C-alpha positions as protocol buffer text, in pm:
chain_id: "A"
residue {
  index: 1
  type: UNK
  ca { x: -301 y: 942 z: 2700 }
}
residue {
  index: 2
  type: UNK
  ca { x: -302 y: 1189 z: 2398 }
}
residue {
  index: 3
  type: UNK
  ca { x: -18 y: 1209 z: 2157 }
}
residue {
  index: 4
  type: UNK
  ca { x: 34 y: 1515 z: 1944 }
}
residue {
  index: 5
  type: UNK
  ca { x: 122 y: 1508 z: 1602 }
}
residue {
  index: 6
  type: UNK
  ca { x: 230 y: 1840 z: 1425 }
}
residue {
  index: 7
  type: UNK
  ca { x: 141 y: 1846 z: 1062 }
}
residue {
  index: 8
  type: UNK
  ca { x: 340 y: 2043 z: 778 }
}
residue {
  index: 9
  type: UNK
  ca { x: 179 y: 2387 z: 693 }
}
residue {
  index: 10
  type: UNK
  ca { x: 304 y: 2298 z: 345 }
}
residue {
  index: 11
  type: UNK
  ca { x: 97 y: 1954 z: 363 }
}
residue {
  index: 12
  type: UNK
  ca { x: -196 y: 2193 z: 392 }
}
residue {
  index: 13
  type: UNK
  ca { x: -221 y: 2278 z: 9 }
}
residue {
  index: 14
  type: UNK
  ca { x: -540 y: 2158 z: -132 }
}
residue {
  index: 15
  type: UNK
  ca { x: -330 y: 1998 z: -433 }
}
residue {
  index: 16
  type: UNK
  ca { x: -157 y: 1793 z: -91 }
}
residue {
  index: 17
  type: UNK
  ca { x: -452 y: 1684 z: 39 }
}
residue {
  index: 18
  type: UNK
  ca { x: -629 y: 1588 z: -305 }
}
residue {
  index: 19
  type: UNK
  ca { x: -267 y: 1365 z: -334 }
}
residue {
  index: 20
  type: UNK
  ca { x: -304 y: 1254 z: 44 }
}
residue {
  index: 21
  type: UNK
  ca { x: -622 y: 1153 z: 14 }
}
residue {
  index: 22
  type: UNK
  ca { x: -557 y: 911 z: -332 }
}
residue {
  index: 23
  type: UNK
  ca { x: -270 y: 726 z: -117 }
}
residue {
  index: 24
  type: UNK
  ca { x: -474 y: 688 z: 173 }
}
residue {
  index: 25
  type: UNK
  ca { x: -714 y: 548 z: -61 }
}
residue {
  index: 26
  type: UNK
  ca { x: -587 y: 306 z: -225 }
}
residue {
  index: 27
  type: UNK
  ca { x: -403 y: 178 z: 91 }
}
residue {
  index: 28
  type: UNK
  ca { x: -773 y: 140 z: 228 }
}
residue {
  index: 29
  type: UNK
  ca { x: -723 y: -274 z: 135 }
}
residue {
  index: 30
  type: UNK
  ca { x: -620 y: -525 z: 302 }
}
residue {
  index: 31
  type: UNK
  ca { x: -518 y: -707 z: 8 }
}
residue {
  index: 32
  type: UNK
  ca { x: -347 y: -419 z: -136 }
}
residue {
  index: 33
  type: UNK
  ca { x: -173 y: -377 z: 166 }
}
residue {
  index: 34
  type: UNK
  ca { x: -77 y: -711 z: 179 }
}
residue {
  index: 35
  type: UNK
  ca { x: 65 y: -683 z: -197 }
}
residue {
  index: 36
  type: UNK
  ca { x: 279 y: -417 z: -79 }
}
residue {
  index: 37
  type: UNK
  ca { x: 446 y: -578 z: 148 }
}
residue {
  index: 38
  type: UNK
  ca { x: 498 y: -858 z: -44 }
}
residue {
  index: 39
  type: UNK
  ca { x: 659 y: -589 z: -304 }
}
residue {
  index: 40
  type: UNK
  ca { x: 831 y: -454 z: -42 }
}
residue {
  index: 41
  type: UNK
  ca { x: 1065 y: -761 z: -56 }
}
residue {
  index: 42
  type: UNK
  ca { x: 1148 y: -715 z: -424 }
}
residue {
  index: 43
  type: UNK
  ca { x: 955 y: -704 z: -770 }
}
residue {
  index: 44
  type: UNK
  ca { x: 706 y: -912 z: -861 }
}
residue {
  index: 45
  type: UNK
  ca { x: 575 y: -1076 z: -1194 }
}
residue {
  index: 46
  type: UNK
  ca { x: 108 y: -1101 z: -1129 }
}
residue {
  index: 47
  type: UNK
  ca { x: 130 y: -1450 z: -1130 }
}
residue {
  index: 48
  type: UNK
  ca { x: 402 y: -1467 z: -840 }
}
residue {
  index: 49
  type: UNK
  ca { x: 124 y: -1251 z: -647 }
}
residue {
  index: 50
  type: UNK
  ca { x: -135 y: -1435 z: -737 }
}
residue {
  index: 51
  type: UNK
  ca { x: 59 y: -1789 z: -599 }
}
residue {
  index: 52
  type: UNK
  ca { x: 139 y: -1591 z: -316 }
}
residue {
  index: 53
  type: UNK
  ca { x: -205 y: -1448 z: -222 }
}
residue {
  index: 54
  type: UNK
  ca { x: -423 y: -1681 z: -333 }
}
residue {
  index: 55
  type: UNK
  ca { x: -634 y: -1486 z: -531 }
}
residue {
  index: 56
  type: UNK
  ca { x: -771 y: -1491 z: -888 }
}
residue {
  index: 57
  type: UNK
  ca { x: -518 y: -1297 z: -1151 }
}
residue {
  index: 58
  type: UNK
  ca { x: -825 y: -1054 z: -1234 }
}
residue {
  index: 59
  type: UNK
  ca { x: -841 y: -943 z: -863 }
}
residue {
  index: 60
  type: UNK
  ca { x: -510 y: -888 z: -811 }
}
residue {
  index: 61
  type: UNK
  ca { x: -504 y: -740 z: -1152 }
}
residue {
  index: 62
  type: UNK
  ca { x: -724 y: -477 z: -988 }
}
residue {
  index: 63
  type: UNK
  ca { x: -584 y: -412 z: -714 }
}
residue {
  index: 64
  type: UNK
  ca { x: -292 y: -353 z: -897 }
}
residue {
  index: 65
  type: UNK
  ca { x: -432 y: -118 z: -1115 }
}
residue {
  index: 66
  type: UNK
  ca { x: -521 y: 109 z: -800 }
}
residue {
  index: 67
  type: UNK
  ca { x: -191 y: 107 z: -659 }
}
residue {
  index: 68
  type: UNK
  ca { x: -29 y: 196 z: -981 }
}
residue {
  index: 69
  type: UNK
  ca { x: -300 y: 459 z: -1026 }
}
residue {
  index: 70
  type: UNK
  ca { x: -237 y: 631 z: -718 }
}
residue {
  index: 71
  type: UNK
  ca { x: 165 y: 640 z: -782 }
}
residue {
  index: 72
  type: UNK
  ca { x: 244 y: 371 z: -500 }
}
residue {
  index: 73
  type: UNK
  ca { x: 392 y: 67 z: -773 }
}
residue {
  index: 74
  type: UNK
  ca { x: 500 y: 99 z: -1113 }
}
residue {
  index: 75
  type: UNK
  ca { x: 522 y: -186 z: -1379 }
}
residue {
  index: 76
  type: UNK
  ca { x: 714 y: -299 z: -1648 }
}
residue {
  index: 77
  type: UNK
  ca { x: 599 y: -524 z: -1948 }
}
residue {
  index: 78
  type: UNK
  ca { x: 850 y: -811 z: -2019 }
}
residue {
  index: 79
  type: UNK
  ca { x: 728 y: -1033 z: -2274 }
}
residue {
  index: 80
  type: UNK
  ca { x: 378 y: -1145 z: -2217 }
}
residue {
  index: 81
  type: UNK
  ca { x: 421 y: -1095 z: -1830 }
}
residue {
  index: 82
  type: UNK
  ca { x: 417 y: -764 z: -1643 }
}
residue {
  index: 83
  type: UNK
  ca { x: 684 y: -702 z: -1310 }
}
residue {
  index: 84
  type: UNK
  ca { x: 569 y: -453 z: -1037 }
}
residue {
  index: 85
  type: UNK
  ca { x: 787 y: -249 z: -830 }
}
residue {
  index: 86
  type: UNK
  ca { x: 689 y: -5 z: -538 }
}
residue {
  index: 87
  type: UNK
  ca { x: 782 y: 335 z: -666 }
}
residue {
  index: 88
  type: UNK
  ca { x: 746 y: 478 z: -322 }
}
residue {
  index: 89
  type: UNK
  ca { x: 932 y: 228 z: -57 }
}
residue {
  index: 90
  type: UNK
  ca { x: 833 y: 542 z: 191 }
}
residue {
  index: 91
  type: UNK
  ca { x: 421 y: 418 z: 138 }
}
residue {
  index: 92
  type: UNK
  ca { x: 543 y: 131 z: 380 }
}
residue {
  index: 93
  type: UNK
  ca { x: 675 y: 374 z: 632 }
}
residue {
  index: 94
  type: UNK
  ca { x: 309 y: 531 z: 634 }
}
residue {
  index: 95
  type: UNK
  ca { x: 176 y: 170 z: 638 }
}
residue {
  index: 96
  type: UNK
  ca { x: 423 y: 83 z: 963 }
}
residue {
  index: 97
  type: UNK
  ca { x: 263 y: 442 z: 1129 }
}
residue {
  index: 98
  type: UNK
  ca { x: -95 y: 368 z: 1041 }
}
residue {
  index: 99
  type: UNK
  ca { x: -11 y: 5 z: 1237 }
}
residue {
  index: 100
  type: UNK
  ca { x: 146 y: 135 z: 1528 }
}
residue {
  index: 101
  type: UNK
  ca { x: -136 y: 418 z: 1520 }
}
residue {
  index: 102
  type: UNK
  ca { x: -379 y: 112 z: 1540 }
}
residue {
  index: 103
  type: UNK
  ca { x: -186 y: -70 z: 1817 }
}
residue {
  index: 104
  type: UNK
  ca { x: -196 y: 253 z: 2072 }
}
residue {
  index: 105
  type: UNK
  ca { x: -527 y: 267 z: 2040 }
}
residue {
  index: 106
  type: UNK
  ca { x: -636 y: -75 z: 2091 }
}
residue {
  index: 107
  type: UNK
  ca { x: -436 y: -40 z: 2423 }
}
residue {
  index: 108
  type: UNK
  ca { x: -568 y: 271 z: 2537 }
}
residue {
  index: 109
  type: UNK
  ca { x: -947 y: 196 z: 2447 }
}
residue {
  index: 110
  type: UNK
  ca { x: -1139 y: 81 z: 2723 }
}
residue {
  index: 111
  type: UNK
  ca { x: -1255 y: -293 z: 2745 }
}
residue {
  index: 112
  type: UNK
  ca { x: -1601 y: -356 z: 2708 }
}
């Protein structure tokens, strides 16, 4: 089964790509992807990530640091803590294609 998808000629723009290519990047995590979800449901102060993931502050420090790098969260210093936002909700919509991607072709790879 092949499926077609039709990209954008004005997704073609080397400056497009360059910006593509960052997102796709720093979504290339499964701990970042599983942060985004998790700000998918609302903002989020480290150390409620950090309770939530398991994971050392300094490591999700740095993942954060990617995704705010590439554009995908933004942050916001109260006090002594720091909140994080997504500042793209649509990143999740690439995240729920990239899935579903992955799903139809697990089904329509052979078994070895």
């Amino acid at each position: 089964m092949t499926t077609k998808i039709l990209a954008s000629p004005q997704a073609n723009t080397t400056e497009d790509l360059v910006s593509a290519a960052a997102i796709i990047g720093a979504l290339d995590s499964m701990l970042r992807l599983r942060i985004i979800r998790i700000l998918q449901t609302g903002d989020h102060y480290v150390h409620e990530l950090v309770a939530e993931l398991d994971k050392s502050q300094p490591l999700i420090s740095q993942h954060l640091k990617v995704l705010k790098c590439s554009g995908i969260v933004e942050c916001e210093r109260r006090g002594r803590e720091v909140l994080y936002r997504l500042s793209r909700g649509d990143v999740c919509l690439l995240i729920d294609l990239a899935a579903s991607v992955a799903e139809r072709i697990r089904k329509d790879s052979p078994q070895e």
